[in-house]
mmCIF file of C-alpha atoms and ligand atoms in Angstrom:
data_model
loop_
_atom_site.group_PDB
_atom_site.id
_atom_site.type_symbol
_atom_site.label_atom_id
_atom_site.label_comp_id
_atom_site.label_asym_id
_atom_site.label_seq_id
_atom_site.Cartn_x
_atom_site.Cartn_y
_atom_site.Cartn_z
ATOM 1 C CA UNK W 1309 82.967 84.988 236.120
ATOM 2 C CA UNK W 1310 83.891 86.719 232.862
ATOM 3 C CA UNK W 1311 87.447 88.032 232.823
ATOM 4 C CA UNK W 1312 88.496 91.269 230.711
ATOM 5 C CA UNK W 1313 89.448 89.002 227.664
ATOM 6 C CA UNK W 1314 86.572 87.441 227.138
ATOM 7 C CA UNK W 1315 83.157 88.468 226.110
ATOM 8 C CA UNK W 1316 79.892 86.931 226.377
ATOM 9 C CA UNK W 1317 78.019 86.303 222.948
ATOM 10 C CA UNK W 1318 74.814 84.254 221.895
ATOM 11 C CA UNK W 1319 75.903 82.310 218.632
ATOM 12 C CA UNK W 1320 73.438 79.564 216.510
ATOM 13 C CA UNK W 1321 74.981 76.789 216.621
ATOM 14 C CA UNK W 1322 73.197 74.016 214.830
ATOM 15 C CA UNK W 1323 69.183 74.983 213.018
ATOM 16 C CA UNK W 1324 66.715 76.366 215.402
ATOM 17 C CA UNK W 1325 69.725 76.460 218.298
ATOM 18 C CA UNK W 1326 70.916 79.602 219.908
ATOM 19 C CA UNK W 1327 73.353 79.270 222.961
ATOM 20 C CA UNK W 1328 75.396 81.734 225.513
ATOM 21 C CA UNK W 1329 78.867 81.513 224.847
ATOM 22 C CA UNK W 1330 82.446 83.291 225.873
ATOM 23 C CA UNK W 1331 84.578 83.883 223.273
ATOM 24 C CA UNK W 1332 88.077 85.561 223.177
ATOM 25 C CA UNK W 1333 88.693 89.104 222.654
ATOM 26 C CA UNK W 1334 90.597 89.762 219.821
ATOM 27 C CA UNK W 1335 92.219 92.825 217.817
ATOM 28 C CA UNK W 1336 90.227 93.989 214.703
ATOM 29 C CA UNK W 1337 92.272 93.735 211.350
ATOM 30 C CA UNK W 1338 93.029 96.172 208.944
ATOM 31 C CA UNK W 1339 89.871 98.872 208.070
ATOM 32 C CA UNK W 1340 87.913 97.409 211.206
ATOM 33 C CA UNK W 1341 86.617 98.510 214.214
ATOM 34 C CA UNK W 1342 86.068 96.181 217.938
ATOM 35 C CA UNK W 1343 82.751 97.727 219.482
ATOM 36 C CA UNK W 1344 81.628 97.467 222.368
ATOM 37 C CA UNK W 1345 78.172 96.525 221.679
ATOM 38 C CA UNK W 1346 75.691 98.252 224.393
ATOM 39 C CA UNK W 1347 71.879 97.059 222.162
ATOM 40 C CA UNK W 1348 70.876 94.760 219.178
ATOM 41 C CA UNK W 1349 67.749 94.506 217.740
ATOM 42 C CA UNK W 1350 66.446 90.763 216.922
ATOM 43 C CA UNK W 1351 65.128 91.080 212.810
ATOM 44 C CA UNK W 1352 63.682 88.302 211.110
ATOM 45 C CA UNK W 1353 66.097 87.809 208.907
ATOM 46 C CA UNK W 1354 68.426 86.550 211.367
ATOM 47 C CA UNK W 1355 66.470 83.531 210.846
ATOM 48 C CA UNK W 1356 68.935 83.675 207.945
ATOM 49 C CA UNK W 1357 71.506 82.429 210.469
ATOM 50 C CA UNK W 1358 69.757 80.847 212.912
ATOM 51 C CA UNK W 1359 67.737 78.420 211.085
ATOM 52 C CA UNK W 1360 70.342 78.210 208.204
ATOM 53 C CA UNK W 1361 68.161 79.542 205.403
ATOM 54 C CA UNK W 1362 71.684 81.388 203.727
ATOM 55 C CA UNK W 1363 74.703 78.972 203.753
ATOM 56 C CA UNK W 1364 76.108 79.712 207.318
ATOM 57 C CA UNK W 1365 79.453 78.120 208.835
ATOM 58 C CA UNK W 1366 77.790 77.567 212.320
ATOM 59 C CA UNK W 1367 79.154 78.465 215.011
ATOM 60 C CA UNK W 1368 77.927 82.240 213.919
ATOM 61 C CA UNK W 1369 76.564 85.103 216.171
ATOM 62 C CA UNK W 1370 73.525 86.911 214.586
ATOM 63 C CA UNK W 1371 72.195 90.521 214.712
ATOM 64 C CA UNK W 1372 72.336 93.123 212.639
ATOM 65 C CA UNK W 1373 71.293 95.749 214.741
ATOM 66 C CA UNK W 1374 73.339 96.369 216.624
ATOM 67 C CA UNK W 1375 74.555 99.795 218.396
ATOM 68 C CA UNK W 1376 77.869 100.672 220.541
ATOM 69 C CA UNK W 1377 80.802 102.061 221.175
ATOM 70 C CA UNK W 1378 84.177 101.801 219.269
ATOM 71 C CA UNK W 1379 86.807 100.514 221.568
ATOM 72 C CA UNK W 1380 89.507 99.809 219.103
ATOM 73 C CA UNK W 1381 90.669 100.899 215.902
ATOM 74 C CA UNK W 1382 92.174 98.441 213.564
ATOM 75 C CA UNK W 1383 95.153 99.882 210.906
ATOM 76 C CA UNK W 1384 94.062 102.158 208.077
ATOM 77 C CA UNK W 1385 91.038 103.294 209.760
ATOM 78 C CA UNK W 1386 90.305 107.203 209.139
ATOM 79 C CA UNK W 1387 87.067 108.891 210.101
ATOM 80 C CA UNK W 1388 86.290 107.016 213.332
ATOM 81 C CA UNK W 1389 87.096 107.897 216.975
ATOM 82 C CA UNK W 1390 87.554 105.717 219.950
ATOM 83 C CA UNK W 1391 84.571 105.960 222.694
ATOM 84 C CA UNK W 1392 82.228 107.188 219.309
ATOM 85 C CA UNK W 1393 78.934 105.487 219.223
ATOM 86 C CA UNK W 1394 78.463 103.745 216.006
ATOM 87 C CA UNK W 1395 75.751 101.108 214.450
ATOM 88 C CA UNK W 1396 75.960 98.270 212.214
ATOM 89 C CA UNK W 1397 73.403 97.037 210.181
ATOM 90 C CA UNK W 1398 72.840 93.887 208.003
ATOM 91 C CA UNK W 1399 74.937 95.341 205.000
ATOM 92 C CA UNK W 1400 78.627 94.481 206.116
ATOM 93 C CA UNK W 1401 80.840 97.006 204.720
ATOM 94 C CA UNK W 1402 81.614 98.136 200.464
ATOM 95 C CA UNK W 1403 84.961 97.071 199.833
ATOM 96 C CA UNK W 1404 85.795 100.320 197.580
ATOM 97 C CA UNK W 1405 87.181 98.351 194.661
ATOM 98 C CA UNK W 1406 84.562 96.599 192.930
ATOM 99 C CA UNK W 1407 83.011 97.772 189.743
ATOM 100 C CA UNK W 1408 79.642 98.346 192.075
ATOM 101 C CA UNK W 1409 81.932 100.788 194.275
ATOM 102 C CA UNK W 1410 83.839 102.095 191.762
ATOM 103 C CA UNK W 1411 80.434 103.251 190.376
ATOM 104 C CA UNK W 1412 79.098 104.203 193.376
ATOM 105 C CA UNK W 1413 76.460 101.694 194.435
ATOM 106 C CA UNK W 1414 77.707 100.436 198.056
ATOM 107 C CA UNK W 1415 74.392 98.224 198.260
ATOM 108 C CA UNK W 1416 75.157 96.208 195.104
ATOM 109 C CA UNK W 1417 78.822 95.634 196.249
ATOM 110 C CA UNK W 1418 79.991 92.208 195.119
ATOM 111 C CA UNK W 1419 82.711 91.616 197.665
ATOM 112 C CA UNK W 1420 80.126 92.794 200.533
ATOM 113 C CA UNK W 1421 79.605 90.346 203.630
ATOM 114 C CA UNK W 1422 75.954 90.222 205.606
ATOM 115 C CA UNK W 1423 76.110 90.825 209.263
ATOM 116 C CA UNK W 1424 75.905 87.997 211.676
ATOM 117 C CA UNK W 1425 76.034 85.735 208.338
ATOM 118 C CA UNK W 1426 78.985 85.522 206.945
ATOM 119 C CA UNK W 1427 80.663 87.796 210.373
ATOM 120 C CA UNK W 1428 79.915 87.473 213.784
ATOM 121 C CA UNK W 1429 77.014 90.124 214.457
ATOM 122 C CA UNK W 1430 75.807 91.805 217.553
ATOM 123 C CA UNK W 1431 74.161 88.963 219.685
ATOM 124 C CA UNK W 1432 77.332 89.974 221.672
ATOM 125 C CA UNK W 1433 79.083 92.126 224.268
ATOM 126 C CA UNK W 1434 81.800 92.733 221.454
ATOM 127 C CA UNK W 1435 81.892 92.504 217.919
ATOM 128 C CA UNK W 1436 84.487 93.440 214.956
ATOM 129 C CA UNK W 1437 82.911 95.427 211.988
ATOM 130 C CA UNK W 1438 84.232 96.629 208.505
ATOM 131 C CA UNK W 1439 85.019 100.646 208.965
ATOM 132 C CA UNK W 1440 82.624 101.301 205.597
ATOM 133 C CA UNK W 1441 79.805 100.086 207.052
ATOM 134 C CA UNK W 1442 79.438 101.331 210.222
ATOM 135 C CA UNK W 1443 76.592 104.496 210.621
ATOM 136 C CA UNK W 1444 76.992 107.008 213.097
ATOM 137 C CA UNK W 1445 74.027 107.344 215.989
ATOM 138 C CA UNK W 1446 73.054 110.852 217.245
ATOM 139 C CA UNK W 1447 73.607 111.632 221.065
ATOM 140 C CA UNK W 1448 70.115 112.429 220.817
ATOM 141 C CA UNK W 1449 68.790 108.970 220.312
ATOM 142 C CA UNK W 1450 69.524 106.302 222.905
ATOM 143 C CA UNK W 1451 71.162 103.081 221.745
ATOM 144 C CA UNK W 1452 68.270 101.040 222.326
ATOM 145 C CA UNK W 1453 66.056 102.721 220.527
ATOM 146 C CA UNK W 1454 68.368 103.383 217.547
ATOM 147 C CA UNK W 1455 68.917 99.229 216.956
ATOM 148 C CA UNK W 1456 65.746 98.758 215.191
ATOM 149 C CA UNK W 1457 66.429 101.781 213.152
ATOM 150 C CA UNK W 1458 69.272 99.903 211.577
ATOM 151 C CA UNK W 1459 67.615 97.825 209.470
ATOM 152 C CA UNK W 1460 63.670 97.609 209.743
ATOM 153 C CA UNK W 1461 64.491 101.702 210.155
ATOM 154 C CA UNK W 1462 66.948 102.224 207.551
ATOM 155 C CA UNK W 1463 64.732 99.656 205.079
ATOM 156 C CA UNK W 1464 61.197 101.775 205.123
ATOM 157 C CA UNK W 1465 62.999 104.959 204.730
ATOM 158 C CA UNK W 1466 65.651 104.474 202.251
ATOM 159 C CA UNK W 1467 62.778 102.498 200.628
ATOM 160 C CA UNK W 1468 60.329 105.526 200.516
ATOM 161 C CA UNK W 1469 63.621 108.175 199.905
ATOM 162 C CA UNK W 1470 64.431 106.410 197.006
ATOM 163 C CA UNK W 1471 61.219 106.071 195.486
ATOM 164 C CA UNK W 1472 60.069 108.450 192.777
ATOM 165 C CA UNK W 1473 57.025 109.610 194.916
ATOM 166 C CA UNK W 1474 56.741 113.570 195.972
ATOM 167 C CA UNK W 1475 54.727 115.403 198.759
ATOM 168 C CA UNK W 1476 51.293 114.857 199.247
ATOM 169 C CA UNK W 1477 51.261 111.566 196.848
ATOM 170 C CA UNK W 1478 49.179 108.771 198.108
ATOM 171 C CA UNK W 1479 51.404 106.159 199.644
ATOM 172 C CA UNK W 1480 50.230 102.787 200.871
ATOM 173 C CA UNK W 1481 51.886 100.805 203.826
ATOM 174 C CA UNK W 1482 50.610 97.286 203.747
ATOM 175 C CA UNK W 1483 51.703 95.465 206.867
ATOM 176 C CA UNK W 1484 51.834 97.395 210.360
ATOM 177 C CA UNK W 1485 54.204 95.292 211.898
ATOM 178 C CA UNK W 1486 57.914 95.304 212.729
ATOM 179 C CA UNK W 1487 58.858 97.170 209.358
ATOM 180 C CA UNK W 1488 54.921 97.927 208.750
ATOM 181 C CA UNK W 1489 54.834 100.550 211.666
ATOM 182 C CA UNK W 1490 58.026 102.423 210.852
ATOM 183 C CA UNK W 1491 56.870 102.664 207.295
ATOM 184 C CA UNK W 1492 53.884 104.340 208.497
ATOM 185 C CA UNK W 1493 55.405 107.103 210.374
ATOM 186 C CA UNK W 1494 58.323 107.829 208.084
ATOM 187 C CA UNK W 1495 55.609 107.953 205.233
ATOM 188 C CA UNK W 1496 53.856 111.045 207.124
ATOM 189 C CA UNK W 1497 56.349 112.685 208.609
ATOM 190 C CA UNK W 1498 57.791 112.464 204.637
ATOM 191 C CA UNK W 1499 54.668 114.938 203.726
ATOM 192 C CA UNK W 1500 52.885 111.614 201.888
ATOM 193 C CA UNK W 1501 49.331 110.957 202.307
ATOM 194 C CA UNK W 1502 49.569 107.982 204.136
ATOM 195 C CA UNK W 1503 47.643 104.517 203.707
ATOM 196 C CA UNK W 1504 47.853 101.401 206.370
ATOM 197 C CA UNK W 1505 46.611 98.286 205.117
ATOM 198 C CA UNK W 1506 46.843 95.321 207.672
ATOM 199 C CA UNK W 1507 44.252 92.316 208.898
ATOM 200 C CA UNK W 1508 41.501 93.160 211.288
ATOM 201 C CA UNK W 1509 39.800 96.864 212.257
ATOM 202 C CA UNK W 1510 39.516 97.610 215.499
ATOM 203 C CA UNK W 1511 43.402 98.064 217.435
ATOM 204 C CA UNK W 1512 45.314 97.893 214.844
ATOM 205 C CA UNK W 1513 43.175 100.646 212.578
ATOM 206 C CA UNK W 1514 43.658 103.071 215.795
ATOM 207 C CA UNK W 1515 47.090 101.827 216.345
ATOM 208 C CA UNK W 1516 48.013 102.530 212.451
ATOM 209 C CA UNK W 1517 46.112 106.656 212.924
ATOM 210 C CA UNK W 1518 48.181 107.001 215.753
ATOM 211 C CA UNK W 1519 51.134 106.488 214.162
ATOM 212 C CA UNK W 1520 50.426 109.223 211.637
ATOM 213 C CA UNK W 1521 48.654 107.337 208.769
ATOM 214 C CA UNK W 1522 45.428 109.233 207.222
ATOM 215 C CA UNK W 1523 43.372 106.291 206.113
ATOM 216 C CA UNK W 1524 43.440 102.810 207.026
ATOM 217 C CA UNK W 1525 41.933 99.346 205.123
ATOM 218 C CA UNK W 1526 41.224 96.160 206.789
ATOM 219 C CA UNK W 1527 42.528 93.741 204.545
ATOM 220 C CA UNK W 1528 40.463 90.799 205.889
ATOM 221 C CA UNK W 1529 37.123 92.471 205.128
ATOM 222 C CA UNK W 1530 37.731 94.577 202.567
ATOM 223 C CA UNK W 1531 39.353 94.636 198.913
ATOM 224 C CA UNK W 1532 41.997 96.404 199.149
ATOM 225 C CA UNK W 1533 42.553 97.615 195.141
ATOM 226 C CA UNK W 1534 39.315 99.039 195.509
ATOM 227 C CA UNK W 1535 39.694 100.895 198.735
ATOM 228 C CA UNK W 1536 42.666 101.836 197.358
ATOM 229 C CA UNK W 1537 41.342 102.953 193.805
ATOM 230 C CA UNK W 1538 38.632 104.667 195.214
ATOM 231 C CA UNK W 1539 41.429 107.245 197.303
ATOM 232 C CA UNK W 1540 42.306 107.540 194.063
ATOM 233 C CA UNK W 1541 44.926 104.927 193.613
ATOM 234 C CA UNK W 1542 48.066 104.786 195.092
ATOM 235 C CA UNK W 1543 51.211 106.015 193.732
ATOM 236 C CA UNK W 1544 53.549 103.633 195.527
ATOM 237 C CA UNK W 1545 52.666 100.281 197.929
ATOM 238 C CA UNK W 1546 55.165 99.609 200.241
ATOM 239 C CA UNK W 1547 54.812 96.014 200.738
ATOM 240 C CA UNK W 1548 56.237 95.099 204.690
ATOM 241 C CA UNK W 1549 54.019 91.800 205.032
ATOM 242 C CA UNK W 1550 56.334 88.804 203.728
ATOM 243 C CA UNK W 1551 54.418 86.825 200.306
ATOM 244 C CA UNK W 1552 53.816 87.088 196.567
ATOM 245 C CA UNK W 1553 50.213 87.389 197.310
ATOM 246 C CA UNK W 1554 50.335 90.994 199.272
ATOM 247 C CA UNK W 1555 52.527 92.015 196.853
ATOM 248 C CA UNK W 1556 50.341 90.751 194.075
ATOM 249 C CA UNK W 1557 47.218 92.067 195.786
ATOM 250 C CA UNK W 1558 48.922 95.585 196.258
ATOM 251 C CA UNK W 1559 49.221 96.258 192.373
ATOM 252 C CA UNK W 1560 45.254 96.356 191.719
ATOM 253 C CA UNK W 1561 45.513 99.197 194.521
ATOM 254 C CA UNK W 1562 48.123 101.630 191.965
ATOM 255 C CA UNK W 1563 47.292 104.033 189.668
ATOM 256 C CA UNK W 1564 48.824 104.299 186.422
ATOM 257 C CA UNK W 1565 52.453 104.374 186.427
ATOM 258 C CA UNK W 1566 52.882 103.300 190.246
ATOM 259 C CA UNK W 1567 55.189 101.278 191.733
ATOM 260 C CA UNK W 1568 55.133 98.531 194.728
ATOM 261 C CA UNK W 1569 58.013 97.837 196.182
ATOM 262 C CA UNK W 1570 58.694 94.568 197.859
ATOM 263 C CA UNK W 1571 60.695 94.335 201.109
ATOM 264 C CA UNK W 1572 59.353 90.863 203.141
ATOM 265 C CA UNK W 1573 62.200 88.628 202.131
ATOM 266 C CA UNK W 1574 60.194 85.806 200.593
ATOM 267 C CA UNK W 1575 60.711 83.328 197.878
ATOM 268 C CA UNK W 1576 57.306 83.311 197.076
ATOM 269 C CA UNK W 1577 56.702 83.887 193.469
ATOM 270 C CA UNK W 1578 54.776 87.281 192.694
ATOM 271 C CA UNK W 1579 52.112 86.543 189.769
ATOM 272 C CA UNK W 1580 51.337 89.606 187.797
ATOM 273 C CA UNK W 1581 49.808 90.262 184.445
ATOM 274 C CA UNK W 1582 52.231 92.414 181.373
ATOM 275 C CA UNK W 1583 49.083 93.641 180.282
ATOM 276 C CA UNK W 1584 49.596 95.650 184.192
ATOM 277 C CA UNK W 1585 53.171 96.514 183.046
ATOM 278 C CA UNK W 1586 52.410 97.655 179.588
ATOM 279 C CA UNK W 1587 48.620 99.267 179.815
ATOM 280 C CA UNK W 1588 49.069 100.832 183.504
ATOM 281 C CA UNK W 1589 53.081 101.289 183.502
ATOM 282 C CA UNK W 1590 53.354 99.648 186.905
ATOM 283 C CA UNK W 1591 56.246 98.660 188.635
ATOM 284 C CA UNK W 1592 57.586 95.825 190.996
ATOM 285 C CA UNK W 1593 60.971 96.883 193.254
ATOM 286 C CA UNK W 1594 62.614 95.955 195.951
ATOM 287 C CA UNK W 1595 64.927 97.457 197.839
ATOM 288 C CA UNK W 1596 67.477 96.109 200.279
ATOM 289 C CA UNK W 1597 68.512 98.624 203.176
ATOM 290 C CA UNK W 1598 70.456 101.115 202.328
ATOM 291 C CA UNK W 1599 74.172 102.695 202.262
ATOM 292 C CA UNK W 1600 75.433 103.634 205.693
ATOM 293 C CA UNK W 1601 75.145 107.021 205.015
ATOM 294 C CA UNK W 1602 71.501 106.432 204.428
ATOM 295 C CA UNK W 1603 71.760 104.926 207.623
ATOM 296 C CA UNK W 1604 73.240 108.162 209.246
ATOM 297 C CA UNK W 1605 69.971 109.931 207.745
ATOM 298 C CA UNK W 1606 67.884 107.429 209.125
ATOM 299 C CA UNK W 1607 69.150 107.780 212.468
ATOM 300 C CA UNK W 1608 69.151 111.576 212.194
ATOM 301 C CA UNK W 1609 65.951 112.073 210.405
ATOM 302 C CA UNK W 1610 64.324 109.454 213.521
ATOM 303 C CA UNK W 1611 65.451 111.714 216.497
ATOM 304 C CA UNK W 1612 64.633 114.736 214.261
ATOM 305 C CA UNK W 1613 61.171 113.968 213.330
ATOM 306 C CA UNK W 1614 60.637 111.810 216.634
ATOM 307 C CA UNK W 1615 60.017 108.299 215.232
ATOM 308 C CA UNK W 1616 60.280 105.605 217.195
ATOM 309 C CA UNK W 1617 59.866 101.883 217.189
ATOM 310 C CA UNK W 1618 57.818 100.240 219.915
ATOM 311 C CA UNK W 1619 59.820 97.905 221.503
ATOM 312 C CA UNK W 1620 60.223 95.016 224.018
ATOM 313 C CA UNK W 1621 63.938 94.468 225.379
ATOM 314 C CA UNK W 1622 65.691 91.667 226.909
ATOM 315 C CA UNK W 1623 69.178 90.933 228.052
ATOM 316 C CA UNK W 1624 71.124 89.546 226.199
ATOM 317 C CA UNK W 1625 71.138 85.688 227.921
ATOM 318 C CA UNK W 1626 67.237 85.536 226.772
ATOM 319 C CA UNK W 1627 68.471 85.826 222.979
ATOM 320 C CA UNK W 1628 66.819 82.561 222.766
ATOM 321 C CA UNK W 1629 63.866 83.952 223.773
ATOM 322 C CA UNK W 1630 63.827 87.634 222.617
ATOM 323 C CA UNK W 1631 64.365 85.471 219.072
ATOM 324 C CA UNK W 1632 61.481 82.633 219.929
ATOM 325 C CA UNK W 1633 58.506 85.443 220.300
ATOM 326 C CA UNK W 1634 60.064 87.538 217.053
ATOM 327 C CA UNK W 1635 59.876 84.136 214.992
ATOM 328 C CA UNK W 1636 56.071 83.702 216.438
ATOM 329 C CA UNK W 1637 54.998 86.934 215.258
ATOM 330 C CA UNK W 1638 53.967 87.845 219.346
ATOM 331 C CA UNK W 1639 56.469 90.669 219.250
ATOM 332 C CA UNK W 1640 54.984 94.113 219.484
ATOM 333 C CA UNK W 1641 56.961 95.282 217.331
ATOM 334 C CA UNK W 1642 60.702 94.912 218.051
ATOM 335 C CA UNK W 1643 62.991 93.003 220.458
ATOM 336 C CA UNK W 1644 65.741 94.365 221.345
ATOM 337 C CA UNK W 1645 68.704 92.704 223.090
ATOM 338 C CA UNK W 1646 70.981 94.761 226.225
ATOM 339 C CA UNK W 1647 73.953 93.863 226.896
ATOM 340 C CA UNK W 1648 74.378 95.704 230.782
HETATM 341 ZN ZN1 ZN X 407 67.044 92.923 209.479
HETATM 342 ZN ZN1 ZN X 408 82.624 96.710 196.302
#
């Protein structure tokens, strides 16, 4: 029976090994919040944590997603209201002070910690968060459907917000899946003619029209720089499918002076040609989330524009499992962990 000063949580405690735990509650320091955590999506990269892939001190909770309601406030804390709604995504909190900060890039901040990496994340009934990098969630939008938003959300938008591209260029989402199919509607809802690229025709070319793109390209039967080139070349690729190869594969597809930008964390190597860089001015970005106030936007511009992720949730005592069919690639699109 849990008593009010504990909390249930799902932590990684050794590779591959996720297990239900109660842990105390305790106070949030200086400049954090305690939420009470009501959803959390399950990303891949909290393979990051539960398979050990970054350095992690195990025992350590995962989930980045995650969505509730602020229960404490910890000293120095301005902005925030008990009973508020707030999110957390993978991006832990600037810490105001760095040269980064000081020059107002939050995402590069050096003294920065990752969600459910280096601090407990939202696998949990409670969790403690860093004031500066929590986003605030519309009334509008329901908690479970705002965890996804938080990072495979926040990373397709801020991705295609930042990008250099205007109204009615040709944009190319390669990769419908869990960051694939947010990509896609953002990218028309953004006023872009849209491109899906993905394997196979048949589902997942209707699937990819339904969810607002204009053309789609079956990457296992067709060659996708051509199909590409012959739309008349994209101006940006947003690469969602993990591997140097996609990404490589995607810069045939640009037209002079585009620009693919890389978001499947991979350590592939991505093989291209200066002649590309020099003769064709293309470029090769990434782009890791985004601030939390481009998190705000995400969240606002979602319930505005009415996109959604498709999800699949589970309570939180299947983490194990919500995490297993993620990892397999059978998840259609997005777990999501609830925590009542
Ligand atoms: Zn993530
Ligand atoms: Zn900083």
């Amino acid at each position: 029976m849990k008593s009010a000063s504990t909390y249930r949580a799902v932590q990684a405690v050794s590779k591959g090994k996720l297990e239900l735990t109660e842990k105390p509650l305790v106070d949030p320091p200086a400049g954090h919040v305690r939420i009470r955590v009501e959803a959390c999506g399950v990303c891949h990269s909290d393979s990051a944590t539960v398979e050990g892939i970054l350095p992690i001190a195990w025992p350590r909770v995962p989930g980045h997603e995650a969505v509730g309601r602020i229960e404490v406030i910890g000293n120095g804390v301005e902005g925030w209201k008990v009973g508020q709604r707030v999110g957390v995504g993978f991006l832990g909190g600037s810490c105001g002070y760095c040269e980064y900060c000081r020059d107002g890039d939050l995402v590069n901040c050096i003294n920065q910690g990752y969600t459910g990496v280096q601090q407990d994340g939202g696998y949990a009934e409670v969790m403690i968060a860093k004031a500066s990098g929590l986003i605030a969630v519309p009334d509008d939008l329901s908690s479970v459907d705002a965890a996804p938003l938080l990072c495979a959300g926040l990373t397709t938008f801020s991705a295609l917000r930042n990008s250099p591209v205007r109204a009615g260029d040709l944009v190319a989402i390669f990769g419908v899946g869990g960051l694939g199919h947010l990509g896609v509607q953002y990218a028309r809802r953004m006023g872009f003619e849209v491109v899906a690229i993905d394997r196979g025709g048949g589902d997942r070319a209707e699937l990819s029209k339904k969810l607002g793109a204009h053309h789609y390209i079956d990457s296992s039967s067709t060659d996708v720089a051509k199909a590409l080139q012959a739309l008349g070349g994209a101006q940006m690729v947003l690469a969602t499918a993990s591997g140097g190869k996609a990404v490589a594969a995607a810069l045939g597809g640009l037209r002079r002076g585009g620009v693919v930008i890389s978001l499947g964390a991979t350590d592939e190597p991505i093989e291209l040609s200066a002649f590309d860089l020099l003769f064709r001015q293309l470029g090769v970005d990434g782009a890791l989330t985004g601030t939390s106030k481009a998190g705000d936007a995400t969240l606002r511009f979602s319930a505005m524009s009415e996109v959604a992720a498709m999800i699949e949730t589970m309570p939180l005592e299947k983490a194990a499992e919500a995490y297993a069919k993620m990892m397999s690639g059978k998840a259609r699109f997005r777990m999501v962990l609830t925590m009542t």
